[in-house]
Amino acid sequence: MRTSKPFFSLQTIMTLLVCGVVALSLAVTDILISQKVADNTQQNLADKATTIARIVAHSPLVIEALNGQRAETEVQAFANDIRQITAVEFVVVMDMQGIRKSHPDVNKVGQPFVGGDEGDALKGLEYVSSAKGTLGMSLRAFTPIVTSTGKQVGAVAVGILLNNVNQAVAQSRLKTSSS
């Protein structure tokens, strides 16, 4: 009686198992690193938007305009300059009723802010949210505008469209994968 020889030798089976474990480990590591890079990229964009919102909220021009000491029309030009310099989609300054004093589309100035996520900013809170506005889904940083006496006169919303956030995340993942 002849015994049949195994299809794979023990050495081949061990080699395949080791290679499989290494490949699985590399795949899991890539997924985890990729997710961390995505989270960091999104956080960096949120930090950028928040910093811009703080700068606008602390601008004497904006504070004086919302406090009635300066023409509100000056806010539009200032906000557009900031938007272009910083490459964000919008810098919207609003009064305490949520009425826009600036917007990338000049026809939207004087109309209520859209998105429904501005309420807490008009109550003095600073935060980041995601909501759909007139330009689409965006990552939005809100900062209250407060006078030197502590009176809140409005809020600033700075936004980056979510498809731009997703593109930045994808580019970060590609850079990490090719490194």
mmCIF file of C-alpha atoms in Angstrom:
data_model
loop_
_atom_site.group_PDB
_atom_site.id
_atom_site.type_symbol
_atom_site.label_atom_id
_atom_site.label_comp_id
_atom_site.label_asym_id
_atom_site.label_seq_id
_atom_site.Cartn_x
_atom_site.Cartn_y
_atom_site.Cartn_z
ATOM 1 C CA MET A 1 0.000 0.000 0.000
ATOM 2 C CA ARG A 2 1.324 3.360 -1.059
ATOM 3 C CA THR A 3 0.842 6.494 0.982
ATOM 4 C CA SER A 4 0.228 9.565 -1.074
ATOM 5 C CA LYS A 5 2.564 12.452 -0.762
ATOM 6 C CA PRO A 6 0.958 15.655 0.608
ATOM 7 C CA PHE A 7 0.188 18.300 -2.015
ATOM 8 C CA PHE A 8 2.237 20.912 -0.105
ATOM 9 C CA SER A 9 5.196 20.280 2.091
ATOM 10 C CA LEU A 10 5.150 21.498 5.673
ATOM 11 C CA GLN A 11 7.734 24.136 4.763
ATOM 12 C CA THR A 12 5.517 25.472 1.950
ATOM 13 C CA ILE A 13 2.471 25.602 4.239
ATOM 14 C CA MET A 14 4.454 27.459 6.911
ATOM 15 C CA THR A 15 5.807 29.932 4.344
ATOM 16 C CA LEU A 16 2.307 30.610 2.980
ATOM 17 C CA LEU A 17 0.907 31.124 6.480
ATOM 18 C CA VAL A 18 3.690 33.553 7.415
ATOM 19 C CA CYS A 19 3.215 35.490 4.163
ATOM 20 C CA GLY A 20 -0.537 35.610 4.762
ATOM 21 C CA VAL A 21 -0.122 36.923 8.312
ATOM 22 C CA VAL A 22 2.377 39.575 7.142
ATOM 23 C CA ALA A 23 0.069 40.658 4.283
ATOM 24 C CA LEU A 24 -2.914 40.884 6.635
ATOM 25 C CA SER A 25 -0.866 42.873 9.162
ATOM 26 C CA LEU A 26 0.258 45.308 6.463
ATOM 27 C CA ALA A 27 -3.313 45.748 5.206
ATOM 28 C CA VAL A 28 -4.669 46.448 8.700
ATOM 29 C CA THR A 29 -1.790 48.872 9.407
ATOM 30 C CA ASP A 30 -2.461 50.697 6.123
ATOM 31 C CA ILE A 31 -6.156 51.065 6.978
ATOM 32 C CA LEU A 32 -5.400 52.364 10.476
ATOM 33 C CA ILE A 33 -2.744 54.836 9.297
ATOM 34 C CA SER A 34 -4.960 55.967 6.448
ATOM 35 C CA GLN A 35 -7.834 56.662 8.870
ATOM 36 C CA LYS A 36 -5.515 58.568 11.205
ATOM 37 C CA VAL A 37 -4.264 60.698 8.304
ATOM 38 C CA ALA A 38 -7.873 61.355 7.240
ATOM 39 C CA ASP A 39 -8.833 62.403 10.786
ATOM 40 C CA ASN A 40 -5.775 64.664 11.065
ATOM 41 C CA THR A 41 -6.473 66.275 7.697
ATOM 42 C CA GLN A 42 -10.088 66.983 8.628
ATOM 43 C CA GLN A 43 -9.003 68.363 12.014
ATOM 44 C CA ASN A 44 -6.397 70.605 10.349
ATOM 45 C CA LEU A 45 -9.044 72.032 8.013
ATOM 46 C CA ALA A 46 -11.405 72.593 10.950
ATOM 47 C CA ASP A 47 -8.586 74.354 12.830
ATOM 48 C CA LYS A 48 -7.854 76.509 9.777
ATOM 49 C CA ALA A 49 -11.515 77.557 9.489
ATOM 50 C CA THR A 50 -11.703 78.274 13.234
ATOM 51 C CA THR A 51 -8.564 80.421 13.153
ATOM 52 C CA ILE A 52 -9.922 82.443 10.228
ATOM 53 C CA ALA A 53 -13.270 82.877 12.006
ATOM 54 C CA ARG A 54 -11.466 84.131 15.133
ATOM 55 C CA ILE A 55 -9.429 86.629 13.113
ATOM 56 C CA VAL A 56 -12.556 88.005 11.436
ATOM 57 C CA ALA A 57 -14.497 88.072 14.725
ATOM 58 C CA HIS A 58 -11.737 90.104 16.388
ATOM 59 C CA SER A 59 -11.394 92.575 13.524
ATOM 60 C CA PRO A 60 -12.147 96.143 14.637
ATOM 61 C CA LEU A 61 -13.824 96.773 11.255
ATOM 62 C CA VAL A 62 -16.319 93.935 11.798
ATOM 63 C CA ILE A 63 -16.976 94.749 15.461
ATOM 64 C CA GLU A 64 -17.498 98.448 14.725
ATOM 65 C CA ALA A 65 -19.784 97.718 11.745
ATOM 66 C CA LEU A 66 -22.007 95.393 13.771
ATOM 67 C CA ASN A 67 -21.990 97.832 16.695
ATOM 68 C CA GLY A 68 -23.225 100.681 14.467
ATOM 69 C CA GLN A 69 -19.958 102.669 14.535
ATOM 70 C CA ARG A 70 -19.098 101.966 10.894
ATOM 71 C CA ALA A 71 -20.911 101.220 7.636
ATOM 72 C CA GLU A 72 -21.998 97.562 7.449
ATOM 73 C CA THR A 73 -21.208 97.587 3.729
ATOM 74 C CA GLU A 74 -17.485 97.541 4.561
ATOM 75 C CA VAL A 75 -17.872 94.036 6.002
ATOM 76 C CA GLN A 76 -18.581 92.482 2.568
ATOM 77 C CA ALA A 77 -15.318 93.703 1.005
ATOM 78 C CA PHE A 78 -13.289 92.713 4.085
ATOM 79 C CA ALA A 79 -14.836 89.223 4.260
ATOM 80 C CA ASN A 80 -14.269 88.646 0.535
ATOM 81 C CA ASP A 81 -10.612 89.675 0.884
ATOM 82 C CA ILE A 82 -10.153 87.229 3.768
ATOM 83 C CA ARG A 83 -11.940 84.483 1.804
ATOM 84 C CA GLN A 84 -9.698 84.928 -1.233
ATOM 85 C CA ILE A 85 -6.464 85.184 0.767
ATOM 86 C CA THR A 86 -7.216 82.072 2.848
ATOM 87 C CA ALA A 87 -8.813 79.983 0.065
ATOM 88 C CA VAL A 88 -11.957 79.040 1.984
ATOM 89 C CA GLU A 89 -15.377 78.877 0.338
ATOM 90 C CA PHE A 90 -17.091 81.439 2.517
ATOM 91 C CA VAL A 91 -16.647 83.964 5.288
ATOM 92 C CA VAL A 92 -20.100 84.996 6.463
ATOM 93 C CA VAL A 93 -20.529 87.692 9.073
ATOM 94 C CA MET A 94 -24.014 87.813 10.595
ATOM 95 C CA ASP A 95 -25.769 90.000 13.135
ATOM 96 C CA MET A 96 -27.586 88.728 16.232
ATOM 97 C CA GLN A 97 -30.679 87.932 14.146
ATOM 98 C CA GLY A 98 -28.621 85.710 11.824
ATOM 99 C CA ILE A 99 -28.830 88.212 8.951
ATOM 100 C CA ARG A 100 -25.807 88.013 6.645
ATOM 101 C CA LYS A 101 -23.593 91.078 6.375
ATOM 102 C CA SER A 102 -21.235 89.236 3.997
ATOM 103 C CA HIS A 103 -21.446 86.312 1.599
ATOM 104 C CA PRO A 104 -19.497 85.164 -1.510
ATOM 105 C CA ASP A 105 -22.723 85.776 -3.488
ATOM 106 C CA VAL A 106 -23.477 89.461 -2.924
ATOM 107 C CA ASN A 107 -27.196 88.748 -3.571
ATOM 108 C CA LYS A 108 -27.303 86.727 -0.336
ATOM 109 C CA VAL A 109 -26.187 89.691 1.810
ATOM 110 C CA GLY A 110 -29.117 90.898 3.921
ATOM 111 C CA GLN A 111 -30.750 87.462 3.933
ATOM 112 C CA PRO A 112 -30.861 84.999 6.856
ATOM 113 C CA PHE A 113 -27.977 82.535 7.286
ATOM 114 C CA VAL A 114 -28.832 79.066 5.927
ATOM 115 C CA GLY A 115 -27.999 75.747 7.571
ATOM 116 C CA GLY A 116 -29.704 75.900 10.935
ATOM 117 C CA ASP A 117 -26.444 75.354 12.815
ATOM 118 C CA GLU A 118 -25.706 78.994 13.687
ATOM 119 C CA GLY A 119 -27.881 79.198 16.819
ATOM 120 C CA ASP A 120 -25.204 78.320 19.378
ATOM 121 C CA ALA A 121 -22.788 80.866 17.865
ATOM 122 C CA LEU A 122 -25.415 83.547 18.414
ATOM 123 C CA LYS A 123 -25.483 82.379 22.054
ATOM 124 C CA GLY A 124 -21.734 82.955 22.454
ATOM 125 C CA LEU A 125 -20.319 79.508 21.662
ATOM 126 C CA GLU A 126 -17.461 78.666 19.301
ATOM 127 C CA TYR A 127 -17.664 75.331 17.471
ATOM 128 C CA VAL A 128 -17.322 73.446 14.190
ATOM 129 C CA SER A 129 -20.196 71.698 12.439
ATOM 130 C CA SER A 130 -21.195 70.250 9.090
ATOM 131 C CA ALA A 131 -24.374 71.415 7.412
ATOM 132 C CA LYS A 132 -25.913 72.214 4.043
ATOM 133 C CA GLY A 133 -25.997 75.870 3.131
ATOM 134 C CA THR A 134 -26.539 77.795 -0.088
ATOM 135 C CA LEU A 135 -23.152 76.597 -1.431
ATOM 136 C CA GLY A 136 -23.675 72.931 -0.495
ATOM 137 C CA MET A 137 -22.504 70.672 2.346
ATOM 138 C CA SER A 138 -19.647 72.280 4.231
ATOM 139 C CA LEU A 139 -17.447 72.081 7.283
ATOM 140 C CA ARG A 140 -18.241 75.320 9.128
ATOM 141 C CA ALA A 141 -16.415 77.043 11.977
ATOM 142 C CA PHE A 142 -18.471 79.471 14.052
ATOM 143 C CA THR A 143 -17.108 82.175 16.332
ATOM 144 C CA PRO A 144 -19.103 84.829 18.201
ATOM 145 C CA ILE A 145 -18.296 88.508 17.607
ATOM 146 C CA VAL A 146 -17.949 90.339 20.912
ATOM 147 C CA THR A 147 -17.193 94.005 21.636
ATOM 148 C CA SER A 148 -14.498 95.115 24.066
ATOM 149 C CA THR A 149 -17.231 95.569 26.693
ATOM 150 C CA GLY A 150 -18.283 91.930 26.338
ATOM 151 C CA LYS A 151 -21.490 92.504 24.371
ATOM 152 C CA GLN A 152 -22.062 90.001 21.571
ATOM 153 C CA VAL A 153 -23.005 91.734 18.315
ATOM 154 C CA GLY A 154 -22.982 88.782 15.890
ATOM 155 C CA ALA A 155 -21.094 85.737 14.704
ATOM 156 C CA VAL A 156 -18.773 84.623 11.929
ATOM 157 C CA ALA A 157 -19.095 81.404 9.948
ATOM 158 C CA VAL A 158 -16.136 80.236 7.866
ATOM 159 C CA GLY A 159 -16.710 77.284 5.601
ATOM 160 C CA ILE A 160 -14.917 74.747 3.480
ATOM 161 C CA LEU A 161 -17.075 72.641 1.163
ATOM 162 C CA LEU A 162 -17.127 68.993 2.270
ATOM 163 C CA ASN A 163 -16.182 67.725 -1.190
ATOM 164 C CA ASN A 164 -13.018 69.877 -0.858
ATOM 165 C CA VAL A 165 -12.420 68.384 2.606
ATOM 166 C CA ASN A 166 -12.875 64.896 1.120
ATOM 167 C CA GLN A 167 -10.430 65.713 -1.702
ATOM 168 C CA ALA A 168 -7.841 66.899 0.830
ATOM 169 C CA VAL A 169 -8.336 63.696 2.834
ATOM 170 C CA ALA A 170 -7.936 61.567 -0.308
ATOM 171 C CA GLN A 171 -4.767 63.432 -1.291
ATOM 172 C CA SER A 172 -3.352 62.940 2.200
ATOM 173 C CA ARG A 173 -4.085 59.222 2.013
ATOM 174 C CA LEU A 174 -2.340 58.980 -1.365
ATOM 175 C CA LYS A 175 0.724 60.792 -0.033
ATOM 176 C CA THR A 176 0.858 58.453 2.960
ATOM 177 C CA SER A 177 0.459 55.344 0.790
ATOM 178 C CA SER A 178 3.247 56.374 -1.574
ATOM 179 C CA SER A 179 5.676 57.267 1.213
#
